[in-house]
XYZ file of C-alpha atoms in Angstrom:
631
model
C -11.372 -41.222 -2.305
C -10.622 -42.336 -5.513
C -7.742 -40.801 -6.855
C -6.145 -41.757 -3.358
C -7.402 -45.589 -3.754
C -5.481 -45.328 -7.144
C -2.650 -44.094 -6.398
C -2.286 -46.101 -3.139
C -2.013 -49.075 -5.836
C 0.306 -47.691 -8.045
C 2.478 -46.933 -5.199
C 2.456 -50.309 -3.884
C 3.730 -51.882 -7.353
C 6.358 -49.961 -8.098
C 8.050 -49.969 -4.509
C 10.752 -51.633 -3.993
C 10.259 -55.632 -3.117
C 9.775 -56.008 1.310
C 8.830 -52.800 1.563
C 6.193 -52.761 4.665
C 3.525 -50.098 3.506
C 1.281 -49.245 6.534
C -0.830 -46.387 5.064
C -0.601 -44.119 1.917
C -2.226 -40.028 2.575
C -2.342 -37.228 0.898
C -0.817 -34.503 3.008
C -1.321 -30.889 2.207
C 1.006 -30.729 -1.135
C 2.674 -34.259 -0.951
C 1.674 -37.985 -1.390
C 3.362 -39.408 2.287
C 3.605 -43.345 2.491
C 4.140 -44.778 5.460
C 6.239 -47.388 6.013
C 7.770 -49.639 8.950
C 11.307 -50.367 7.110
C 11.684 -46.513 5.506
C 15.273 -46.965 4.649
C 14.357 -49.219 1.815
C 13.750 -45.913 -0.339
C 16.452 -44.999 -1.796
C 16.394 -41.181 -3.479
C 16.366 -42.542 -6.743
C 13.166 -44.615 -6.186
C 11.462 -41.337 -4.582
C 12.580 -39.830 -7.308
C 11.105 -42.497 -9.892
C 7.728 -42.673 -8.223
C 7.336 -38.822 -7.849
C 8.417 -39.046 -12.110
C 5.903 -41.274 -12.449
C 3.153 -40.251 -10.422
C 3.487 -36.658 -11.300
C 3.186 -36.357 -7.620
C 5.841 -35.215 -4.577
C 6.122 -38.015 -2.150
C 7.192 -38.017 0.704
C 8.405 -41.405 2.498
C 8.023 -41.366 6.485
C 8.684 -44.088 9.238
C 5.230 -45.398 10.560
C 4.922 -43.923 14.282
C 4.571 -47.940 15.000
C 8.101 -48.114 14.462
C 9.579 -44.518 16.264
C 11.403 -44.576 19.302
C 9.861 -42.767 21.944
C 10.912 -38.754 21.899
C 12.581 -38.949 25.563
C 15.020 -42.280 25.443
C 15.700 -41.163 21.311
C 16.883 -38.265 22.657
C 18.899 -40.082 25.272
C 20.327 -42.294 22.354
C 21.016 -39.527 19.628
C 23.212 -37.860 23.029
C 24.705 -41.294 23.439
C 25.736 -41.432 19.458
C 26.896 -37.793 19.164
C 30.417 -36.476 20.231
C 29.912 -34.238 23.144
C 31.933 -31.438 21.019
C 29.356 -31.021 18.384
C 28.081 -28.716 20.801
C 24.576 -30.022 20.944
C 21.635 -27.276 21.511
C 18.297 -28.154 20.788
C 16.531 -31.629 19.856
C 13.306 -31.158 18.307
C 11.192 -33.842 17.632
C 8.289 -33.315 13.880
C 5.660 -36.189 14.815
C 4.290 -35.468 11.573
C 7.228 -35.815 9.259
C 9.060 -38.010 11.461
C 11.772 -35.507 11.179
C 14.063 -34.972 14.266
C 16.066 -31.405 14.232
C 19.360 -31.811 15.753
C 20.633 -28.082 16.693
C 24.398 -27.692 16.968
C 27.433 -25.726 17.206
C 29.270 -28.033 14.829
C 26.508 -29.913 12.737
C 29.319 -31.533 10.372
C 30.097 -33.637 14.084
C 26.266 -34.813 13.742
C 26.537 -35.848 10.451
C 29.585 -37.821 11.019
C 32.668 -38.983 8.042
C 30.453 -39.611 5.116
C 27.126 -39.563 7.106
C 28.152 -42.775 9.086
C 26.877 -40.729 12.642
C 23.730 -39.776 10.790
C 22.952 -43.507 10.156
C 23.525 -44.762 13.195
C 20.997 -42.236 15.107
C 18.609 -43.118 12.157
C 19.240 -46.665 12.754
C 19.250 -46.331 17.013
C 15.714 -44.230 16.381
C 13.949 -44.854 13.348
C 13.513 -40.919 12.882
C 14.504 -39.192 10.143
C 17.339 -37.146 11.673
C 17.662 -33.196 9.972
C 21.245 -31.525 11.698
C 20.908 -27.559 11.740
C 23.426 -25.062 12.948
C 22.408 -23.614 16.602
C 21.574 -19.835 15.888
C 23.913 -17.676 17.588
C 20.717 -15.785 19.058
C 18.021 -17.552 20.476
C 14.517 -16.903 19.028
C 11.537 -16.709 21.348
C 9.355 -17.214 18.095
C 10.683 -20.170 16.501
C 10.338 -21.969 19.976
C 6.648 -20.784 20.359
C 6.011 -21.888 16.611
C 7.993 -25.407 17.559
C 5.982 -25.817 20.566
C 2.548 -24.777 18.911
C 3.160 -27.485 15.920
C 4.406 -30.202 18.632
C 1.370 -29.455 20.725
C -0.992 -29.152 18.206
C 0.473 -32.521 16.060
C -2.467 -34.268 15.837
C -4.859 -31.274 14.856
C -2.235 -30.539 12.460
C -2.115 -33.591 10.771
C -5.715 -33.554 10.521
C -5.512 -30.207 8.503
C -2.964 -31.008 6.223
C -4.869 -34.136 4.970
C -7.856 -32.350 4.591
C -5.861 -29.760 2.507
C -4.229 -32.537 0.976
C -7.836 -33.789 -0.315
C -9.117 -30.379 -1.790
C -5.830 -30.061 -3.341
C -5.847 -33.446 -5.290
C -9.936 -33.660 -5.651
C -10.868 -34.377 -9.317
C -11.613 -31.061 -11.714
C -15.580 -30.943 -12.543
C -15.197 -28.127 -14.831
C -12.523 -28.914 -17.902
C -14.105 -26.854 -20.653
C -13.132 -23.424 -21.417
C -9.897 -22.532 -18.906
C -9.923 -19.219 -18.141
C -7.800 -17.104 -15.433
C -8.679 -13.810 -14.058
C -6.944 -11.369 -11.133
C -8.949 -9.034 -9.286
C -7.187 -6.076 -6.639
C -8.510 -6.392 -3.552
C -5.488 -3.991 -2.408
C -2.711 -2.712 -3.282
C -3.158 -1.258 -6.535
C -2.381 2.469 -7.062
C -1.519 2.316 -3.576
C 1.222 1.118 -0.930
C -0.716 -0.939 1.822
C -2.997 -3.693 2.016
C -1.727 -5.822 -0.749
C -4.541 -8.518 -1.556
C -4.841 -10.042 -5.246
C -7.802 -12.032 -5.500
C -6.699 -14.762 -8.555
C -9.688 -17.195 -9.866
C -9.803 -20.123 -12.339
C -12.851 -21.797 -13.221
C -11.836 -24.606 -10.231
C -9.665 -22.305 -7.915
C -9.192 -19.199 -6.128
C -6.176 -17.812 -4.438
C -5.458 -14.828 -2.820
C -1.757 -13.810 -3.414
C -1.076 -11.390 -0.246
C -3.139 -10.129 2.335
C -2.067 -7.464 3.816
C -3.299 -3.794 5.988
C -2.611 -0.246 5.418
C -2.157 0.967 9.003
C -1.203 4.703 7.546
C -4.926 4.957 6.542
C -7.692 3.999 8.953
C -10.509 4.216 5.875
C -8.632 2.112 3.644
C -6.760 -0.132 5.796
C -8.064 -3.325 5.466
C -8.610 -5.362 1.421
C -11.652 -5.036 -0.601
C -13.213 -8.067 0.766
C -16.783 -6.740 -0.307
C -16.194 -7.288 -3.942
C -18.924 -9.742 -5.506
C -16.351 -12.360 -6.508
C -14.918 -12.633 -3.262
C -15.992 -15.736 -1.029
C -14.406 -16.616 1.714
C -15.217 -20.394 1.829
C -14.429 -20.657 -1.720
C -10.510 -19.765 -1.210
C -8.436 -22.815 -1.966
C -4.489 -21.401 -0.856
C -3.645 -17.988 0.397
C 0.665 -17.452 -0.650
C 2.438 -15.002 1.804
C 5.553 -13.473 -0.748
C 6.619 -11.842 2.540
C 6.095 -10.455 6.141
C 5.742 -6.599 6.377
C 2.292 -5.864 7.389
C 1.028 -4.603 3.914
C 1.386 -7.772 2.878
C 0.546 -9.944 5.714
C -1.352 -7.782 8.152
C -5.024 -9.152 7.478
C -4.329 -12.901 7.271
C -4.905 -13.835 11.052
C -8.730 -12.057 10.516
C -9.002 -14.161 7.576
C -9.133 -17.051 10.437
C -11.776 -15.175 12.251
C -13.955 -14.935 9.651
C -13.956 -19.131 8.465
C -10.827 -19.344 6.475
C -9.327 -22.891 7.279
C -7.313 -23.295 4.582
C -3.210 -23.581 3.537
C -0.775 -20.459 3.948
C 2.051 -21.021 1.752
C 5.499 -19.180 2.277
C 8.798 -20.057 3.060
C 10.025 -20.667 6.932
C 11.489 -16.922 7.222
C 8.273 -15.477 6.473
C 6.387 -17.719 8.491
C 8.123 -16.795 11.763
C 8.546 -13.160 10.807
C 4.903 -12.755 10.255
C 3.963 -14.340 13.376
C 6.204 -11.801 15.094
C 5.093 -8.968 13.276
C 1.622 -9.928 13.716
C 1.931 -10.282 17.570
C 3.535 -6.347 17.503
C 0.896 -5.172 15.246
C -1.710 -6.562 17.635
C 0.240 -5.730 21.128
C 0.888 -2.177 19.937
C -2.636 -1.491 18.764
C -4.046 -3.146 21.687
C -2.182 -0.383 23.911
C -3.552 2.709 21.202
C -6.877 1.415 21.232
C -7.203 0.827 17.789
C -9.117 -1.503 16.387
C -7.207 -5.476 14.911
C -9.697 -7.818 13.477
C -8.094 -10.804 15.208
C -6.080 -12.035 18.231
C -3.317 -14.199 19.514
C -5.792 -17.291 18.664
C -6.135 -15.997 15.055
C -2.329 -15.718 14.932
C -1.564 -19.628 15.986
C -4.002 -21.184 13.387
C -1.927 -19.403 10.914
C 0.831 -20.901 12.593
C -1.166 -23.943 12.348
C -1.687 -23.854 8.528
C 1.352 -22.703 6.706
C 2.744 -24.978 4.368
C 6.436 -23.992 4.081
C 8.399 -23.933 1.185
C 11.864 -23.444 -0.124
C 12.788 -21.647 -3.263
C 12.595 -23.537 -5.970
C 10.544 -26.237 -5.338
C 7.394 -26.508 -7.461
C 4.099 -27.707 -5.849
C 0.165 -28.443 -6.534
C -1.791 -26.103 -4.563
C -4.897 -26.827 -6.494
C -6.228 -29.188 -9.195
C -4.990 -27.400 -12.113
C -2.231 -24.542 -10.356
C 1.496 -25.508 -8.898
C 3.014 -22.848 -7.342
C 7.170 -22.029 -7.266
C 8.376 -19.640 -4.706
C 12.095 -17.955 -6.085
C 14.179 -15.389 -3.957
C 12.687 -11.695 -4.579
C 15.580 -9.919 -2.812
C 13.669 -7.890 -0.506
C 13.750 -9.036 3.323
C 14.836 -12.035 4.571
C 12.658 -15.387 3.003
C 10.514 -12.726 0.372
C 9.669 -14.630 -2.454
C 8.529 -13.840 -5.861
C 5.204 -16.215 -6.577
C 5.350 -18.601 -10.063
C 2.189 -19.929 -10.865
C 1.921 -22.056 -13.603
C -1.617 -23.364 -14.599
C -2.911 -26.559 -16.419
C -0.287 -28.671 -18.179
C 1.824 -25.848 -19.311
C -1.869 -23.704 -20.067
C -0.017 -20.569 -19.183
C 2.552 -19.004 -16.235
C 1.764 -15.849 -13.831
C 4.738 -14.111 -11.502
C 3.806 -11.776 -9.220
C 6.682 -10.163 -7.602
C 5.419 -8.615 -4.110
C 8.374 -6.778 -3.496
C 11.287 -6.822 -5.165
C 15.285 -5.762 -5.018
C 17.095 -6.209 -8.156
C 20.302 -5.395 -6.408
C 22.715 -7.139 -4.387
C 22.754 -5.992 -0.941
C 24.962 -6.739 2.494
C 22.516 -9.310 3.300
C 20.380 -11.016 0.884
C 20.756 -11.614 -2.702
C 19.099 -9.874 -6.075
C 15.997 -11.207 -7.460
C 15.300 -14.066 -9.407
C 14.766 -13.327 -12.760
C 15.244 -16.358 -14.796
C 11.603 -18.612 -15.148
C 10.672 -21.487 -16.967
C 7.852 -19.623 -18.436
C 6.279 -16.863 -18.383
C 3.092 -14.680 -19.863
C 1.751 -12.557 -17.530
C 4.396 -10.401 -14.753
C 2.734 -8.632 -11.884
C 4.956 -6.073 -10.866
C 5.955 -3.348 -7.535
C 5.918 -0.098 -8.121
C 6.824 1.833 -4.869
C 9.787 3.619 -6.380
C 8.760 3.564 -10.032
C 7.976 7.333 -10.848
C 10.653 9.488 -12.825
C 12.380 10.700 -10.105
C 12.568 7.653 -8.274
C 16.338 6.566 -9.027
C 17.813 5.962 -5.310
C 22.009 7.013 -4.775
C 24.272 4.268 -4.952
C 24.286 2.146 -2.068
C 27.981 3.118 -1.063
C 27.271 6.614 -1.372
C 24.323 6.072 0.953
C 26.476 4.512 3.437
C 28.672 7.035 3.287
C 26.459 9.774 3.998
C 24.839 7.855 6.887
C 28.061 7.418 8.673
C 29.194 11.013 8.481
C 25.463 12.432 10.195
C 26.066 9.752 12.761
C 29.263 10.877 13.495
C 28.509 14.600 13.140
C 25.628 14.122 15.544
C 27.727 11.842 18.142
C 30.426 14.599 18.031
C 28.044 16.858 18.885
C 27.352 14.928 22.001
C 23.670 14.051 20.336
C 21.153 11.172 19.772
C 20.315 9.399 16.822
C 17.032 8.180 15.927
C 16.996 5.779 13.089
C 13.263 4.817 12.769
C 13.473 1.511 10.798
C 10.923 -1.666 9.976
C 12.322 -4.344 12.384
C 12.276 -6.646 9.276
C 15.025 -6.013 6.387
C 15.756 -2.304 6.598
C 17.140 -2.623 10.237
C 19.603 -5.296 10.132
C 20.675 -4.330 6.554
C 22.072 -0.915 8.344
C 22.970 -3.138 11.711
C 25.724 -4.348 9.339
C 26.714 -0.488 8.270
C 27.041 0.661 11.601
C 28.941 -2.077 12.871
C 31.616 -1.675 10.095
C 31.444 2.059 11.117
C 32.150 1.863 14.790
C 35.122 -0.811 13.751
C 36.844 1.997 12.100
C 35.932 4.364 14.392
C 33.898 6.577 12.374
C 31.253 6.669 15.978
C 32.153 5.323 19.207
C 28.863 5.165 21.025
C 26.107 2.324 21.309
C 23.613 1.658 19.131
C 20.518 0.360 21.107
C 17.899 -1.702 19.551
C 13.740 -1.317 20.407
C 10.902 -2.724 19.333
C 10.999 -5.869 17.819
C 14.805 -5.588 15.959
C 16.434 -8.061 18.452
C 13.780 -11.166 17.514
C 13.336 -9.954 13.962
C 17.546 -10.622 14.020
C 17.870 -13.735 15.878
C 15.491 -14.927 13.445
C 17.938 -14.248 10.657
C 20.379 -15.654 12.170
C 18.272 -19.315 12.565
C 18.412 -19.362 8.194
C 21.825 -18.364 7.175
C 21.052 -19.960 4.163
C 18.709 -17.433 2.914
C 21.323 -14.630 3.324
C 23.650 -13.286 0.983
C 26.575 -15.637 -0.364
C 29.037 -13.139 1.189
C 27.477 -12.783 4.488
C 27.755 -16.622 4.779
C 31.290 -16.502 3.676
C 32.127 -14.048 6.910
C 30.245 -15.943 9.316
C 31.162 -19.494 8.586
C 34.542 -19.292 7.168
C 35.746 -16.215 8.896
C 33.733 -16.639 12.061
C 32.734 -13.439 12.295
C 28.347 -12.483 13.150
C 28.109 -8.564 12.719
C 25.100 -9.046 14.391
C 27.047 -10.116 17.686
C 29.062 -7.168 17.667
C 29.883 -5.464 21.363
C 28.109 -2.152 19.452
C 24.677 -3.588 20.002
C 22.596 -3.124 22.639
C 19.304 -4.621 23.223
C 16.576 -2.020 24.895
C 14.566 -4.784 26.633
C 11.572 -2.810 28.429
C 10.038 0.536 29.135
C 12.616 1.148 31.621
C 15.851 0.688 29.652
C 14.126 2.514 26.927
C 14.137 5.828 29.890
C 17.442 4.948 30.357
C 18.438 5.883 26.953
C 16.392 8.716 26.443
C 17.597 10.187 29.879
C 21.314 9.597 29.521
C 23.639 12.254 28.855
C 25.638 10.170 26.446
C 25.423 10.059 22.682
C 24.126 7.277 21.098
C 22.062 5.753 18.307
C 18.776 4.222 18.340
C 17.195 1.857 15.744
C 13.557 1.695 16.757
C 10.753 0.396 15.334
C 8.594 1.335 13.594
C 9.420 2.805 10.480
C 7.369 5.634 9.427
C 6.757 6.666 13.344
C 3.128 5.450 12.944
C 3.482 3.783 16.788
C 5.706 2.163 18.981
C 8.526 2.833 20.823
C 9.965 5.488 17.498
C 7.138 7.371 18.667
C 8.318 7.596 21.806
C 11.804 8.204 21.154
C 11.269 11.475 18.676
C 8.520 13.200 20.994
C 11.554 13.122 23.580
C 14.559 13.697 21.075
C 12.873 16.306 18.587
C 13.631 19.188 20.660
C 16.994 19.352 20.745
C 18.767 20.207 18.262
C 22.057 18.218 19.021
C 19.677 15.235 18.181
C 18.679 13.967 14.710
C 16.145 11.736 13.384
C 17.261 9.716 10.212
C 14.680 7.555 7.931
C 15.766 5.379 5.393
C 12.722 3.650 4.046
C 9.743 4.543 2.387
C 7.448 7.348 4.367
C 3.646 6.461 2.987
C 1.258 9.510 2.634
C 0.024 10.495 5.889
C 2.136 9.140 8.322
C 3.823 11.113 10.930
C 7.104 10.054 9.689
C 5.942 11.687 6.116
C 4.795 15.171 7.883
C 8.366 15.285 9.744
C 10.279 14.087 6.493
C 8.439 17.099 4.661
C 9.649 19.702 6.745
C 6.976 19.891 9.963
C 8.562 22.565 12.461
C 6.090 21.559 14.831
C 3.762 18.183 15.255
C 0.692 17.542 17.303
C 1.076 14.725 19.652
C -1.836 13.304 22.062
C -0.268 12.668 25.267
C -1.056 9.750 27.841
C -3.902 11.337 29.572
C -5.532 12.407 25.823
C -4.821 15.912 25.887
C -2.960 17.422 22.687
C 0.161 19.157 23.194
C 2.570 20.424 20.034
C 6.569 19.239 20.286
C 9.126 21.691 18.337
C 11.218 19.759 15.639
C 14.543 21.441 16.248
C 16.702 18.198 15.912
C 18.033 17.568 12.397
C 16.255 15.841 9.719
C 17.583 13.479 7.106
C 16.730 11.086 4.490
C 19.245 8.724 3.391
C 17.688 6.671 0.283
C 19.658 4.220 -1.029
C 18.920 1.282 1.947
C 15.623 0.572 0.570
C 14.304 -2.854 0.087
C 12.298 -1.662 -2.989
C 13.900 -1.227 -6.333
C 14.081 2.352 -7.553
C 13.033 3.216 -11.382
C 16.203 2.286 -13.102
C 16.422 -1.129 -11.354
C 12.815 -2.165 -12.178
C 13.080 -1.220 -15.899
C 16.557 -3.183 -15.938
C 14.618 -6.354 -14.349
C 11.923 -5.950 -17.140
C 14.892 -6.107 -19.723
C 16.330 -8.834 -17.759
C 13.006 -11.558 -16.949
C 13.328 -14.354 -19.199
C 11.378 -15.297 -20.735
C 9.844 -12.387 -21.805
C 6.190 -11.961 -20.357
C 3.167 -10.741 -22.475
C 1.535 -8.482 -20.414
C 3.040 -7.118 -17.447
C 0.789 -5.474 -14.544
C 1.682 -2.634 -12.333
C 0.663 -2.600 -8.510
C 1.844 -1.343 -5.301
C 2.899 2.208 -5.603
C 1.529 5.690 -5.578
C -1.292 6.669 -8.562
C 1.386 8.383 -10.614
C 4.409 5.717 -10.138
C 2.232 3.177 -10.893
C 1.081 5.183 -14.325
C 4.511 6.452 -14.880
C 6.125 2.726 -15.201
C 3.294 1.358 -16.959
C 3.234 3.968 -19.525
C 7.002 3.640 -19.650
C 7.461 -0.174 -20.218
C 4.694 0.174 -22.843
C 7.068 2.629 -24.519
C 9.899 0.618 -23.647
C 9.435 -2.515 -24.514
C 6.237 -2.590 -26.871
C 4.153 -4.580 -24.347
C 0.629 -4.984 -23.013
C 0.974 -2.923 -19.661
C -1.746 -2.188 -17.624
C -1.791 -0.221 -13.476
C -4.970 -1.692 -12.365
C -6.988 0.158 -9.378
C -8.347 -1.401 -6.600
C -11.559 -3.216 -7.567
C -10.559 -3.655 -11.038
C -10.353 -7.509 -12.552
C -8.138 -8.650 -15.246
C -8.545 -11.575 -17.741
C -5.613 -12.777 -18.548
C -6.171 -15.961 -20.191
């Protein structure tokens, strides 16, 4: 390859003198060099050649030169002090990278780094000290083993990523960009944005709509669609609607790079293996399977906010914190040298919450915005969050005085440890004293946030590492681990409160829970998050006094709502009306045209028609099928 041959050159003259270059590679987004004496880089000559090469790079010890896994391990055990509290050692064949999980990670790294140098120095690998999660995740071990397992195969796709991403442009006349809506627009569910240069396409999303069975999957019959022509497919973040479809973009010849950040990667895969499990047991129809799920493993390039790479010949891609679950990102494209600059938002929280951040606003530049809708209509402005709180706290305790249950039905992801942290600050002041079990997949969905307490808010941090106190390890929680704890519950004569998933009651073990709770009207049934349009969770939020429900042997029988039935807004993930016009106000720099997606027909209308009014620009609510030029 030529470019490669090229660069390999320019890489070896402007090394440092004695450095011992094995083999130069491109390797999905990054230039890697291999070398046998990797400590002759210092971060200001990375720096330099990535400067001058307009490339990243990436400098990694030749496998040559890597002690083997088993006595490295033996010698990083030998280096350590026994009270850092050592967990984990995982060993990254392909970045030479060793993760060292701890209980005290500042005893890995030693006064001034010396301890870090000496394992480097005892084992040649790069040596990366993490804090030990509190809770174990079955996930992240499963993804670790698949990527140890699979090292070789995996190296093998990134550099033939690494190749399409760097091959030369044949086309360099007119440059023109265009976005078509596979999904997603006019609509919540099935997010899928279909976005094509004259060299590229890349699908931002791809997502299912699991309310509706006729429109559940993306448009993938429009003409411009191609499969084999896809170059990158960016993840902003892992509910279903936005990641649902990806695995059956594997079974039907996608082989290309999933970009996302490392939350989103792991809370995909777990959401993906529910969506599949629990559909599996309905039998309803998935258009992939566990396989489909580990070659997405497979091919996700991770990324942290902030740092800008090539994911095509003329596009580099910047993923910045959107503020909606944990690791959501709002996707920065920028196109050609500084041609012109896209943002697409997926979804978005303006607002600081317990436990992530507000949005990024702030860009380098910016033309075109593609924007959520879900709570953009009139009437959409949500209670103060406080308020919400508030009014949570006194049904619980109304209920549990009552001797009752509690059904919170929640989306494992976001929504349920957001009110994990309400609840536990309740039953320390002894609003409730009663348990609050957790079904479905809330437990793994949590232990995951608790493996990147970097991505969570700056005063969630503050109370875990400086006040060592985890909410999420309160006494209050209880994990409902099977079928049979989950009878427990439901047949126990004591009050409690149950956060199940999922969150508009369209299957799994919520389901289950309100057919047995819904009767009694000591009982209640709470939802906090959005209800989409046909969804038993809408029907019962609407008023129902009485819902249809096909039993295990297929026969239909009707269950009386008599327990009580609240909404609490003000927990959403989304932001409501006021919030999204205030981000508008806020972007900078101030885009062009701005798009409006994902939300009902009339939100979607109403905050078009309102920023147009607003803020004098080009605004436009696109429905599905529809493609935009915008350049």
């Amino acid at each position: 390859m030529e470019v490669l041959e090229k660069l390999k050159e320019e890489i070896i003259k402007k090394s440092p003198k004695g450095a011992k270059i094995v083999d130069v590679q491109f390797e999905g987004p990054e230039l890697v060099v291999y070398v046998k004496n990797p400590e002759i880089y210092t971060n200001e000559v990375i720096k330099s050649l990535a400067k001058d090469l307009r490339k990243r790079i990436a400098i990694r010890p030749d496998p040559s030169v890597l002690v083997e896994p088993e006595l490295a391990k033996k010698k990083i055990f030998e280096i350590v002090p026994e009270d850092a509290g050592i967990t984990d050692i995982i060993f990254d064949a392909n970045t030479g990278e060793v993760i060292i999980e701890s209980k005290k990670p500042g005893l890995v790294i030693g006064k001034e780094g010396k301890t870090l140098e000496a394992i480097k120095k005892a084992i040649r690998w790069a040596p990366k000290p993490v804090r030990a999660p509190p809770i174990p995740s079955e996930t992240i071990k499963a993804i670790r083993a698949t990527l140890f397992r699979e090292r070789d195969e995996v190296k093998e796709i990134l550099r033939r990523i690494g190749r399409r991403i760097h091959r030369e442009i044949i086309n360099k006349g007119d440059y023109w960009i265009r976005v078509s809506f596979l999904g997603g627009a006019r609509e919540v569910g099935r997010s899928c944005l279909l976005l094509q240069t004259p060299d590229t396409k890349v699908l931002l999303d791809c997502g299912v709509n699991i309310a509706y069975e006729e429109k559940m999957f993306p448009q993938f019959d429009a003409p411009e669609f191609s499969i084999e022509d896809l170059d990158a497919v960016i993840i902003t973040h892992a509910h279903l609607d936005h990641c649902g479809f990806l695995p059956g973009l594997f079974r039907y010849g996608y082989d290309g790079p999933i970009y996302c950040t490392r939350p989103t990667r792991d809370l995909m895969t777990l959401l993906q293996k529910d969506y599949l499990e629990i559909a599996q047991k309905e039998g309803k129809f998935v258009p992939f399977s566990n396989k489909e799920i580990k070659e997405c493993v497979k091919h996700v390039i991770p990324l942290d906010y902030g740092v800008t790479t090539d994911i095509s010949p003329s596009i580099k891609l910047t993923l910045h914190n959107a503020g909606h679950v944990l690791g959501s990102a709002i996707a920065h494209l920028h196109f050609g040298e500084g041609l012109y600059n896209l943002a697409y938002t997926g979804d978005l929280k303006f607002d600081s919450s317990r436990l992530l951040e507000p949005a990024v606003s702030q860009f380098p530049r910016l033309e075109t915005l593609i924007i959520e809708s879900t709570y953009g209509g009139y009437d959409d402005v949500l209670p103060d969050r406080a308020e919400a709180e508030k009014e949570l706290l006194r049904i619980v305790n109304e209920h549990i005085s009552k001797g009752g249950k509690i059904l919170i039905p929640v989306f494992g992801v976001g929504r349920a440890q957001e009110l994990m942290l309400v609840l536990e600050e309740g039953y320390n002041q002894g609003i409730f004293n009663a348990p609050v079990y957790l079904d479905g997949m809330i437990w793994e969905a949590t232990a995951i946030h608790t493996a990147y307490p970097e991505y969570l808010s700056k005063e969630m941090r503050r109370k875990i590492f400086q006040e060592g106190d985890n909410p999420f390890l309160s006494e209050v929680f209880q994990r409902v681990r099977n079928t049979n704890d989950r009878r427990n519950v439901i047949d126990s004569d004591e009050p409690c409160i149950i956060l199940a998933t999922s969150g508009m009651l369209t299957g799994g073990p919520s389901v289950e829970y309100f057919k047995n709770l819904a009767p009694d009207e000591k009982n209640a049934i709470i939802f906090v998050g959005y209800q989409s349009e046909g969804t038993l969770g809408r029907m019962v939020q609407k008023g129902k006094k009485e819902i249809p429900i096909v039993t295990k042997n297929g026969k239909t029988k009707s269950i009386p709502i008599n327990m009580g039935v609240y909404t609490v807004e003000g927990f959403s993930g989304h932001s409501d009306r006021k919030q999204l016009i205030k981000y508008i106000r806020k972007v900078k720099p101030s885009p062009e045209r701005i798009l409006v997606v994902h939300g009902e027909e009339s939100k979607c209308l109403d905050l078009a028609s309102t920023v147009n009014r607003l803020f004098k620009k080009e605004t436009y609510a696109p429905r599905v099928l529809d493609c935009v030029r915008v350049k």
